[in-house]
mmCIF file of C-alpha atoms in Angstrom:
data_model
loop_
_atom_site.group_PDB
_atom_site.id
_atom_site.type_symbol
_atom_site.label_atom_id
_atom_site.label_comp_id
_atom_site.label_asym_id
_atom_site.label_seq_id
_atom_site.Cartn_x
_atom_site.Cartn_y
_atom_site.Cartn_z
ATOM 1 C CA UNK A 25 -19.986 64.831 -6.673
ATOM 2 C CA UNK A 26 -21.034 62.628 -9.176
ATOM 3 C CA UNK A 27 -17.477 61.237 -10.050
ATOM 4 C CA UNK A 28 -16.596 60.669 -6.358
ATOM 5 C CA UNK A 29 -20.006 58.707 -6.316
ATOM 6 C CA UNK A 30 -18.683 56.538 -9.296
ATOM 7 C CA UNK A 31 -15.811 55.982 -7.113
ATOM 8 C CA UNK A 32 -16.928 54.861 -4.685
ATOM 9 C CA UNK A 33 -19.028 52.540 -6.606
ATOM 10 C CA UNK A 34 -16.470 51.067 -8.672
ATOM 11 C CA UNK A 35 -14.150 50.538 -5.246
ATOM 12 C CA UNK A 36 -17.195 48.895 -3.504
ATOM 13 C CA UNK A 37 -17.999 46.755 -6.958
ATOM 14 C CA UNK A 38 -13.783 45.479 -6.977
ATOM 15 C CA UNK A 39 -14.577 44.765 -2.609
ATOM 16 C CA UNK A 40 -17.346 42.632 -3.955
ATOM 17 C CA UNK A 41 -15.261 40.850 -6.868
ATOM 18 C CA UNK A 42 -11.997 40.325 -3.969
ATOM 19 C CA UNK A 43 -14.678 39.189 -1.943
ATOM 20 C CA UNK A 44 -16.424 36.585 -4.144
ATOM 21 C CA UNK A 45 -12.857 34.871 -5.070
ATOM 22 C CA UNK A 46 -11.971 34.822 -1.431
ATOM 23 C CA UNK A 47 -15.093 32.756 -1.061
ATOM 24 C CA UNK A 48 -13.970 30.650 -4.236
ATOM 25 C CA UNK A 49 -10.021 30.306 -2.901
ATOM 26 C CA UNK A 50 -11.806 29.332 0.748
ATOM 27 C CA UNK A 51 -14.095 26.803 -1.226
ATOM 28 C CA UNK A 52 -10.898 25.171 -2.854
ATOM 29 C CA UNK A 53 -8.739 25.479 0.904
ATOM 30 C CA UNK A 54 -11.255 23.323 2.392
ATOM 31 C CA UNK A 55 -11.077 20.727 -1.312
ATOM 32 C CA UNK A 56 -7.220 20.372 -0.304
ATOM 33 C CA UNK A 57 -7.527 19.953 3.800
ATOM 34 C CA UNK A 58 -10.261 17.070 2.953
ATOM 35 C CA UNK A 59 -7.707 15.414 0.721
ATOM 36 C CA UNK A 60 -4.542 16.211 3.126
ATOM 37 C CA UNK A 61 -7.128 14.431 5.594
ATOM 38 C CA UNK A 62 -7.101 11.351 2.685
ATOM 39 C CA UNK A 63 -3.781 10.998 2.716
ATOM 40 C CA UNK A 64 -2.904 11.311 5.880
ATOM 41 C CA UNK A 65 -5.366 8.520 6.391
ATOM 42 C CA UNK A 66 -3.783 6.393 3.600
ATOM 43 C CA UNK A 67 -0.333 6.754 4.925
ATOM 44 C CA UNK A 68 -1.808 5.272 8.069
ATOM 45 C CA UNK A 69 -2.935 2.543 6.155
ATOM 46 C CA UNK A 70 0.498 1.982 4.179
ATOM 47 C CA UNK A 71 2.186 1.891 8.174
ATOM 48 C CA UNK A 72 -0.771 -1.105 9.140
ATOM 49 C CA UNK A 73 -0.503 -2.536 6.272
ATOM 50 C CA UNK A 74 3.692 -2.675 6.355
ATOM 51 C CA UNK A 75 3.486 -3.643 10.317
ATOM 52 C CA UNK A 76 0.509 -6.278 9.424
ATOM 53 C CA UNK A 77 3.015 -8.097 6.721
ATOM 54 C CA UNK A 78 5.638 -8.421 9.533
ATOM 55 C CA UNK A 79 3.258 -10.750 11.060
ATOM 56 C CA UNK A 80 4.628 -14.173 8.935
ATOM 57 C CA UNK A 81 6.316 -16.321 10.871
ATOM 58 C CA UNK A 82 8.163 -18.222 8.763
ATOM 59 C CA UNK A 83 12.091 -17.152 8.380
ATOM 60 C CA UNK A 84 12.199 -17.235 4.636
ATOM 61 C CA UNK A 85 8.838 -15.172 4.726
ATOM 62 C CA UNK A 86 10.541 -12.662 6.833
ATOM 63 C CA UNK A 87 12.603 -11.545 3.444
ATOM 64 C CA UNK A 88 11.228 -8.362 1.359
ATOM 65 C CA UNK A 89 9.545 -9.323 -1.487
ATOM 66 C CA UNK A 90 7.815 -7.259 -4.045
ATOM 67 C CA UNK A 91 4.587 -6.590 -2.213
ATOM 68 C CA UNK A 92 6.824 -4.897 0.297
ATOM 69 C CA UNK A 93 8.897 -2.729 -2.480
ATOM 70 C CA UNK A 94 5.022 -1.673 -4.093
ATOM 71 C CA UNK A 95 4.253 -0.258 -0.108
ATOM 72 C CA UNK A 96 7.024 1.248 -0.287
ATOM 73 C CA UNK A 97 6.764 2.960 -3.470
ATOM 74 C CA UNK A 98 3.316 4.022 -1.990
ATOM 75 C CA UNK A 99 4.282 5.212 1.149
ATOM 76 C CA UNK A 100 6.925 7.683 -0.988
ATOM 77 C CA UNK A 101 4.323 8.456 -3.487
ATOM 78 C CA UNK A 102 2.196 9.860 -0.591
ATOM 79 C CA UNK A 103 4.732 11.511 1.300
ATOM 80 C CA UNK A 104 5.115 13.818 -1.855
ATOM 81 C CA UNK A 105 1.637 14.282 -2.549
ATOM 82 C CA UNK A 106 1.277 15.413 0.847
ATOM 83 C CA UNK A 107 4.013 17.597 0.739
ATOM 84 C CA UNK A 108 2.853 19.070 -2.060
ATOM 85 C CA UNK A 109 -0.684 19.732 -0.973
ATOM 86 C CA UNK A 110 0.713 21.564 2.187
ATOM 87 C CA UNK A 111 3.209 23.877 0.057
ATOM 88 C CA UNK A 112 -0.205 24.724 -2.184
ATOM 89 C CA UNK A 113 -2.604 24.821 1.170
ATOM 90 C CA UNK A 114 0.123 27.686 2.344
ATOM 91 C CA UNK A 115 -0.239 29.449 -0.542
ATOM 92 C CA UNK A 116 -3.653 29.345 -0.372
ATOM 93 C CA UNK A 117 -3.960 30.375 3.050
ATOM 94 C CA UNK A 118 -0.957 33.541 2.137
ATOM 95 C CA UNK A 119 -3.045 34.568 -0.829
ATOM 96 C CA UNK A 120 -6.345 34.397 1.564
ATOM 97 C CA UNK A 121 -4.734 36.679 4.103
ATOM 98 C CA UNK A 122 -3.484 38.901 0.803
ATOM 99 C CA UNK A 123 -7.291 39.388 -0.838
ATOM 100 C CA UNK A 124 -8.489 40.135 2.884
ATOM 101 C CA UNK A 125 -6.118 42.525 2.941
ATOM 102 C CA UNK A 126 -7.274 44.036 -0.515
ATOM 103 C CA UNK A 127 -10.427 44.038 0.311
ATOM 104 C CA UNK A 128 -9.931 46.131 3.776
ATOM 105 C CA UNK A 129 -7.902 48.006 1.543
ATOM 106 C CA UNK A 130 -10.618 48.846 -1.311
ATOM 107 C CA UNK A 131 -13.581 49.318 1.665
ATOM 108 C CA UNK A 132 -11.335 51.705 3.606
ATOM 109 C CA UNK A 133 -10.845 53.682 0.192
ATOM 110 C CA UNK A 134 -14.406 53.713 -0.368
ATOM 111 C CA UNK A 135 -15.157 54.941 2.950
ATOM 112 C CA UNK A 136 -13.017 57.748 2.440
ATOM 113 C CA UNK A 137 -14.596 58.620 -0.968
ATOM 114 C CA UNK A 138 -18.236 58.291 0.968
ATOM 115 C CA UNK A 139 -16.886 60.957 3.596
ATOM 116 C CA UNK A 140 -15.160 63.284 0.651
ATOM 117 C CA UNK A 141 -18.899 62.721 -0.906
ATOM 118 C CA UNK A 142 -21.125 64.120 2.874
ATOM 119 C CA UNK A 143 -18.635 67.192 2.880
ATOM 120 C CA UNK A 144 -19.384 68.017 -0.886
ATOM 121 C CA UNK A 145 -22.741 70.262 -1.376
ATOM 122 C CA UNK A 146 -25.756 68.469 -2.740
ATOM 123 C CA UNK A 147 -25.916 69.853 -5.631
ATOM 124 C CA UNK A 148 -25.559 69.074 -9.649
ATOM 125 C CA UNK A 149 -27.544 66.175 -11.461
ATOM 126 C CA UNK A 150 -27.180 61.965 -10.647
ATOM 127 C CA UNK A 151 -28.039 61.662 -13.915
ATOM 128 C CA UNK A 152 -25.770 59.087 -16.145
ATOM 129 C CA UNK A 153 -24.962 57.722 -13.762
ATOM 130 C CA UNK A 154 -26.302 54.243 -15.115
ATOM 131 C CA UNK A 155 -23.759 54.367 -18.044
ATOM 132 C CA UNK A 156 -20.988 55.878 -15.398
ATOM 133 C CA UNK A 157 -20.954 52.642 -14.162
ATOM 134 C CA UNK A 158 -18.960 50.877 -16.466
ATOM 135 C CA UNK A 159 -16.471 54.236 -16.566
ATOM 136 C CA UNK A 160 -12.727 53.757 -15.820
ATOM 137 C CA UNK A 161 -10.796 56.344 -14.419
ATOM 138 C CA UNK A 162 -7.527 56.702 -15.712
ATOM 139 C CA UNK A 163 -6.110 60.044 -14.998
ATOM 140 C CA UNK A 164 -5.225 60.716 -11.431
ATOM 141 C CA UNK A 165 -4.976 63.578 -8.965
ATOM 142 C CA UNK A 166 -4.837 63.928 -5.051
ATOM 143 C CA UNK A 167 -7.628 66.621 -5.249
ATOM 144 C CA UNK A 168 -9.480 65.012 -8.016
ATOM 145 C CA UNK A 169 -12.156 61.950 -7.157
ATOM 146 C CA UNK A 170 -10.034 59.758 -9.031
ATOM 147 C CA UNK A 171 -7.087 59.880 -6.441
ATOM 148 C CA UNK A 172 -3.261 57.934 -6.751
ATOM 149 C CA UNK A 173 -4.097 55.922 -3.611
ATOM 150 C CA UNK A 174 -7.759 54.617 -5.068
ATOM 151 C CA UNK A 175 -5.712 53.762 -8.440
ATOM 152 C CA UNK A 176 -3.077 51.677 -6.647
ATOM 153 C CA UNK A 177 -5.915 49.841 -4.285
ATOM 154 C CA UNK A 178 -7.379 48.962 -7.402
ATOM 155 C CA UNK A 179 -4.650 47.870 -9.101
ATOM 156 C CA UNK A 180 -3.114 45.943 -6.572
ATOM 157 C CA UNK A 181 -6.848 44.611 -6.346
ATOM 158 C CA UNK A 182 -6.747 43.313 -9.828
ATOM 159 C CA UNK A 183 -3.617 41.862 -9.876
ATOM 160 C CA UNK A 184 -4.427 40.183 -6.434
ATOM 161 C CA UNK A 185 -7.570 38.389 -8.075
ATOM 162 C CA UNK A 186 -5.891 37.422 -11.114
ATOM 163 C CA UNK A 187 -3.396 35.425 -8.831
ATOM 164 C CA UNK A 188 -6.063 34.108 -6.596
ATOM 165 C CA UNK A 189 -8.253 32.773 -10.176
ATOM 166 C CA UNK A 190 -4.605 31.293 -10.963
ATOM 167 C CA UNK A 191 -4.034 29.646 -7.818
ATOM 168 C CA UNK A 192 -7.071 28.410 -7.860
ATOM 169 C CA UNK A 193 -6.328 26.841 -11.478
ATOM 170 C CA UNK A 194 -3.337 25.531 -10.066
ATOM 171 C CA UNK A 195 -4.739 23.700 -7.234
ATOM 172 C CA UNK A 196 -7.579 21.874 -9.291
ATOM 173 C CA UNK A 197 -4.866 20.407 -11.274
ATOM 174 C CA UNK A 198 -3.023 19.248 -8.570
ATOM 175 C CA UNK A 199 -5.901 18.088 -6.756
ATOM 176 C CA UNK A 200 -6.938 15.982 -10.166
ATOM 177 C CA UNK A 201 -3.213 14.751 -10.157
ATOM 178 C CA UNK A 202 -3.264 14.110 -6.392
ATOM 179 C CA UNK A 203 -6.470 11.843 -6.816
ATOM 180 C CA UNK A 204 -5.249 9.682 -9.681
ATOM 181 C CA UNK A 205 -1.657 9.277 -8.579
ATOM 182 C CA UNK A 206 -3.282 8.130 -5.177
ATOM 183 C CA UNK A 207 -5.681 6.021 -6.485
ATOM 184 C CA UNK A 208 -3.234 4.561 -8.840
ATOM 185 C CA UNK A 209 -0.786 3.388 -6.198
ATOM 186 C CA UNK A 210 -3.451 2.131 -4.016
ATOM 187 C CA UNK A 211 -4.632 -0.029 -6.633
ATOM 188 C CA UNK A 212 -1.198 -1.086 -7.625
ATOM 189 C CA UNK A 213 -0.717 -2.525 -3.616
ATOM 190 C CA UNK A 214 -3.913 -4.447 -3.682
ATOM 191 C CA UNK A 215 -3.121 -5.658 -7.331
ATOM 192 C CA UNK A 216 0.322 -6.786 -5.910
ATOM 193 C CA UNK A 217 -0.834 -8.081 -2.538
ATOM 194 C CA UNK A 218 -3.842 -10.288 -4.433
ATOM 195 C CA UNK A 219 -1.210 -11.599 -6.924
ATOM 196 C CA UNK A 220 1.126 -12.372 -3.912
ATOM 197 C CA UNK A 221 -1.854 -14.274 -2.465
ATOM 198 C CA UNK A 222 -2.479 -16.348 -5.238
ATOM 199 C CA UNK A 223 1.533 -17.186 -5.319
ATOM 200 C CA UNK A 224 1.493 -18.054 -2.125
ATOM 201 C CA UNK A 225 -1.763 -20.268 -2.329
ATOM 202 C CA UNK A 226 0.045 -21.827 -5.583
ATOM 203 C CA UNK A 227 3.200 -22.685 -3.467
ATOM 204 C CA UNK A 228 0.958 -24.129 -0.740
ATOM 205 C CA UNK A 229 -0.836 -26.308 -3.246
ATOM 206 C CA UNK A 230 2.453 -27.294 -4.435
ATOM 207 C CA UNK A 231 4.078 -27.761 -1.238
ATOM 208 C CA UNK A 232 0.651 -30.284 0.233
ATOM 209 C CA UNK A 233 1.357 -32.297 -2.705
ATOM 210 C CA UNK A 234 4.664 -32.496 -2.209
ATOM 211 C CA UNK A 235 4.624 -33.428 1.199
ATOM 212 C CA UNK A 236 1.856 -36.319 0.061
ATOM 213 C CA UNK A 237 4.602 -37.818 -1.914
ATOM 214 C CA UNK A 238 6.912 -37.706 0.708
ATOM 215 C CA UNK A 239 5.013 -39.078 2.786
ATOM 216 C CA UNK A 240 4.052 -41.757 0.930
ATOM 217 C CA UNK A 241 7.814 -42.291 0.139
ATOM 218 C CA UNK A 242 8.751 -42.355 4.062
ATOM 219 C CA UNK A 243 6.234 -45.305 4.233
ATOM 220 C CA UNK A 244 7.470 -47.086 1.589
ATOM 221 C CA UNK A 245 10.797 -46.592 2.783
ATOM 222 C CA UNK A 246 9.823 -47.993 6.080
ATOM 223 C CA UNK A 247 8.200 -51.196 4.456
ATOM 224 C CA UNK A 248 11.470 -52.234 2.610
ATOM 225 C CA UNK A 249 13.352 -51.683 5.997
ATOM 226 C CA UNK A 250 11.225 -54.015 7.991
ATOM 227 C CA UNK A 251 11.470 -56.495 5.276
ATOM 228 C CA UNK A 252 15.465 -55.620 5.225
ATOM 229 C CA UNK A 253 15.203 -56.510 8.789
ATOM 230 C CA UNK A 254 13.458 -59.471 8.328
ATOM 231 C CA UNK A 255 15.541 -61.429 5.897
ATOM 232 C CA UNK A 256 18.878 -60.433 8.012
ATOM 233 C CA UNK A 257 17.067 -61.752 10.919
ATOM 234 C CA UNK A 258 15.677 -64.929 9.003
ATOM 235 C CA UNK A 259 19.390 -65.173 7.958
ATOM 236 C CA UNK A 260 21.016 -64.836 11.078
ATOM 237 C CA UNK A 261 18.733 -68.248 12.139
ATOM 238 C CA UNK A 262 15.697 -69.001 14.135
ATOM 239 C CA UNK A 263 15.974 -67.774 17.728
ATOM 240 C CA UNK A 264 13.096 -69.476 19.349
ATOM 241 C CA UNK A 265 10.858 -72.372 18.602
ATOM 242 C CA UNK A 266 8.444 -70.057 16.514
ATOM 243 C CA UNK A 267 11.006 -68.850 14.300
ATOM 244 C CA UNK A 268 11.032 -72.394 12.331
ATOM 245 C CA UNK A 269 8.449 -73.624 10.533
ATOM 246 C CA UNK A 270 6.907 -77.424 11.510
ATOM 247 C CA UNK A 271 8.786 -79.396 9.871
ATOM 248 C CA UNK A 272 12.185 -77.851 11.215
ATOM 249 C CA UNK A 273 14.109 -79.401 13.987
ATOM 250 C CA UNK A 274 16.114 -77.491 16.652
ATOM 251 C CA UNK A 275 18.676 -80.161 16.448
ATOM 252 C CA UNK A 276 19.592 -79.486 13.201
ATOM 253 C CA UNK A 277 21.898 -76.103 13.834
ATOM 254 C CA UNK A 278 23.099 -76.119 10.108
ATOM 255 C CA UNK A 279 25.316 -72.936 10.465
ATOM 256 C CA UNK A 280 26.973 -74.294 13.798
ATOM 257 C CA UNK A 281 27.573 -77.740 11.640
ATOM 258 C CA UNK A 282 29.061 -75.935 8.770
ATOM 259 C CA UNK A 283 31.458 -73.739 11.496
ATOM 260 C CA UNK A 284 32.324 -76.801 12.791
ATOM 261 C CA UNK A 285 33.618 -78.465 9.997
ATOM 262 C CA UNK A 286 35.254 -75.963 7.347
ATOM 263 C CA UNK A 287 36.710 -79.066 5.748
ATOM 264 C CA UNK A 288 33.760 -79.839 4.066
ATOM 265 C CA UNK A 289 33.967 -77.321 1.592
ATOM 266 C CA UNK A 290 30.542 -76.383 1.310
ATOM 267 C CA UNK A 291 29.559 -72.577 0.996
ATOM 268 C CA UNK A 292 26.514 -72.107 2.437
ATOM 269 C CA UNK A 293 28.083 -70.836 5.812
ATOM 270 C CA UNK A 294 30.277 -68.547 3.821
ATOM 271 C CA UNK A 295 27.286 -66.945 2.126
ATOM 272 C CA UNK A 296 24.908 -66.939 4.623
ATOM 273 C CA UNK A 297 27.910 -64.407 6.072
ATOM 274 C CA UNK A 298 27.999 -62.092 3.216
ATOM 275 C CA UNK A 299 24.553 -61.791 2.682
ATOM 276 C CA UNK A 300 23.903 -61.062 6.684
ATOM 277 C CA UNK A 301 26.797 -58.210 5.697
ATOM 278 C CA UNK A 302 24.649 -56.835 2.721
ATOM 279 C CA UNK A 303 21.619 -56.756 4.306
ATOM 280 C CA UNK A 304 23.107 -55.397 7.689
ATOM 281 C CA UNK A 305 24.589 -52.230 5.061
ATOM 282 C CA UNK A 306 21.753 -52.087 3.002
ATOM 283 C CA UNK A 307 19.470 -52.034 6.219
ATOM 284 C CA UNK A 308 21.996 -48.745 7.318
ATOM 285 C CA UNK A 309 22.018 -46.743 4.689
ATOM 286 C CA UNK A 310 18.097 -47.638 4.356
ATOM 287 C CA UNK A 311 18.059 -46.169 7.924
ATOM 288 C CA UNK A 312 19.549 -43.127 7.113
ATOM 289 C CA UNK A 313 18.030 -42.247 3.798
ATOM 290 C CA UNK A 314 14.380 -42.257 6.313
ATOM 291 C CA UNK A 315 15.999 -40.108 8.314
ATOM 292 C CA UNK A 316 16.472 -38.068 5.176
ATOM 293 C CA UNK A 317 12.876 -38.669 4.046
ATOM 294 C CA UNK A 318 11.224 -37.338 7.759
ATOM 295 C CA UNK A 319 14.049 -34.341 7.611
ATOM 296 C CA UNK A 320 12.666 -33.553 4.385
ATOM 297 C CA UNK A 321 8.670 -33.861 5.061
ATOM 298 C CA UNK A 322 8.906 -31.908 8.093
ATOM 299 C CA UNK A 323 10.926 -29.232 6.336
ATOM 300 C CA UNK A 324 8.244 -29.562 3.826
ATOM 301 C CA UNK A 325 5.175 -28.946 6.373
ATOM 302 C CA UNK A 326 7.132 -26.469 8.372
ATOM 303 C CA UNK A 327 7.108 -24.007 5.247
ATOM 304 C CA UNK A 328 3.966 -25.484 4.288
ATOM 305 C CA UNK A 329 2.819 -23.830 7.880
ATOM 306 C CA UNK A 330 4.631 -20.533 6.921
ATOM 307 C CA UNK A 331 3.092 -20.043 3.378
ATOM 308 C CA UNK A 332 -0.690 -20.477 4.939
ATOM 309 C CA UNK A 333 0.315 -17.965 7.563
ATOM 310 C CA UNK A 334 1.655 -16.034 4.961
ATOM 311 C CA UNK A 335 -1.478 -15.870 3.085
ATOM 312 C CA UNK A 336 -3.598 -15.077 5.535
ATOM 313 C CA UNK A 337 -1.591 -12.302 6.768
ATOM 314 C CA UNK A 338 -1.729 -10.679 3.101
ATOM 315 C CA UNK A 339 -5.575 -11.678 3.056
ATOM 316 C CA UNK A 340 -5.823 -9.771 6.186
ATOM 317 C CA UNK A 341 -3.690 -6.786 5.047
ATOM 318 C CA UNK A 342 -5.945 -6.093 1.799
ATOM 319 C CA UNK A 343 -9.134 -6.989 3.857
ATOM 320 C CA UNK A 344 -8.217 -4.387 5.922
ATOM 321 C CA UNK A 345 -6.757 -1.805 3.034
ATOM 322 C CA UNK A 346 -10.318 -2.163 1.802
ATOM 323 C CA UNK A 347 -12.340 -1.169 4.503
ATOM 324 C CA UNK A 348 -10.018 1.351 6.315
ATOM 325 C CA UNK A 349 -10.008 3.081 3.053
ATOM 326 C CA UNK A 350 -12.657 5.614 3.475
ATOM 327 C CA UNK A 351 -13.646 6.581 0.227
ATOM 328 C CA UNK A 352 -15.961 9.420 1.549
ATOM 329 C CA UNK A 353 -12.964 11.452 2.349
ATOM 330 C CA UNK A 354 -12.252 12.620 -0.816
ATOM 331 C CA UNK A 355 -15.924 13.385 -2.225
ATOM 332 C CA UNK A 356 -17.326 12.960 -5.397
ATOM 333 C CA UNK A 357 -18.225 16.075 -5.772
ATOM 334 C CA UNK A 358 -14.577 17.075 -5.259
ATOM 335 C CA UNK A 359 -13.426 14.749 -8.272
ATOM 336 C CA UNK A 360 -16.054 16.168 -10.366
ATOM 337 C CA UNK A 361 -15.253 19.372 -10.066
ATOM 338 C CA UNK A 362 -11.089 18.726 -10.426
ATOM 339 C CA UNK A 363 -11.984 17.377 -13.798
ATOM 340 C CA UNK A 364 -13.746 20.335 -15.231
ATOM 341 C CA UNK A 365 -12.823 23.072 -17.863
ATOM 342 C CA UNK A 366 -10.234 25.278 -17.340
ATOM 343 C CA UNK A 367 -13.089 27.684 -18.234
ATOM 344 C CA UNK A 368 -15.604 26.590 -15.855
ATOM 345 C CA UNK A 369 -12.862 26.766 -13.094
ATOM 346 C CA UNK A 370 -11.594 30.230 -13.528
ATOM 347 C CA UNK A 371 -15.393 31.395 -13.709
#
């Protein structure tokens, strides 16, 4: 009677033990759902933040450019993590259902050892029973209290909680690697989106002064073609009675005279001709190199308009990386407790 009582006891004691890491392996299920939850919530992120970038409106903007690769890389690191985390979160949940199972197992054994115990007669001492405590059983018989069935519950008990401890082990380091690998690569985006920022506000600076000198060139350019046009029309001769100065005649067409009399020999009408002909070329391509010049400054302000969008689209996107990151969701207690001892964790 007294050995069936130990039995029992030491079936009940292993329920209690199966039950305790069940509680533990629960404890460390919910650990990985909250940071499934993080992830999940920083791939959302990654997709914002990847649509958000799309938002430049400037062609050459358009291009992928290494903030884009370092989302990328993120977006891949996370799908793994997370893929990971739910191949572990199975296992946890298969050995759950396995040390329920054990411990129906061990309860139902010690039930039958309680009903063996009512049908025996109440008789022979309890006593020692403090130091029977600690007794194992190691020879085994159907008739005996000791039977094969209680030996392979408890077995299959043991070996059930040693996987369960190592699972556990297991899933603390992969929840310490799944919090620095995702903090890592959500540092390395912002790192890379800030540094794209100050690139881009660089290349703006650049491109304003830039278009300042253009600018300035276009006018300049504009000055020497009025005054281009002005000597070919002073040399083409007055037109009206305020083209001459006051001491200038109107009956005194020189070029008309010198037309009119090639004999003379004298040159003026021959160079007045050639230089109308330089200035009237020099006054084209003058003309076109402006053209040139406005081409240029617009070209210059139109990507000077697609590097401030650009910038404040990546502002934006990291604004918005900061706050939609909720740090709460993977706690500190969690993080804490994924850096502990391998001693501390199995106990």
């Amino acid at each position: 009677m007294r050995r069936v009582r130990e039995v029992e006891g030491q079936l009940r004691r292993q329920a209690g033990l199966v039950t305790q890491e069940g509680i533990k392996l629960e404890r460390e299920k919910g650990h990985l759902e909250r940071m499934l939850r993080s992830l999940r919530a920083d791939l959302t992120v990654n997709r914002r933040s990847s649509e958000g970038r799309t938002g430049r409106i400037s062609t050459a903007e358009m291009e992928r450019d290494g903030a884009d690769y370092l989302l990328a890389c993120e977006r891949r690191e996370l799908a793994e993590l997370k893929q990971d985390l739910e191949g572990a979160l199975r296992n946890t949940l298969t050995q759950l259902q396995a040390l329920g199972q054990s411990s129906r197992q061990l309860l139902n054994c010690a039930s039958e050892r309680a009903r063996v115990l009512e049908l025996l007669p109440h008789s022979g001492s309890a006593g020692g029973h403090g130091t029977a405590a600690h007794q194992t059983f190691t020879k085994t018989d159907p008739v005996s209290p000791f039977t094969p069935e209680c030996k392979q519950v408890l077995d299959s008990s043991t070996l059930t909680v040693n996987r369960s401890q190592q699972l556990r082990e297991n899933i603390r380091q992969m929840l310490t690697s799944a919090i620095t690998r995702q903090k890592d690569a959500h540092r390395a985006v912002n790192d890379g989106l800030v540094k794209k920022i100050a690139e881009t506000v660089s290349l703006q600076q650049n491109l304003t002064l830039t278009s300042a000198a253009t600018r300035q060139a276009v006018f300049r350019k504009q000055r020497e073609i009025n005054c281009i046009r002005h000597s070919h029309d002073r040399a083409q001769g007055p037109e009206y009675s305020g083209d001459i100065l006051s001491r200038e005649k109107l009956n005194r067409p020189l070029v008309q005279v010198y037309h009119r009399h090639p004999g003379t020999q004298l040159p003026e009408a021959a160079q007045l001709i050639q230089g109308s002909a330089v200035l009237r070329r020099c006054l084209m391509s003058s003309e076109e190199e402006l053209l040139r010049l406005q081409r240029a400054c617009l070209h210059l302000l139109d990507n000077l308009h697609g590097k401030r969008r650009a910038a404040q689209v990546d502002a934006a996107v990291v604004r918005m990386r900061r706050q939609q990151v909720d740090q709460r969701a993977v706690p500190a207690l969690l993080q804490q407790g994924a850096c502990q001892s391998p001693l501390s964790r199995v106990q």
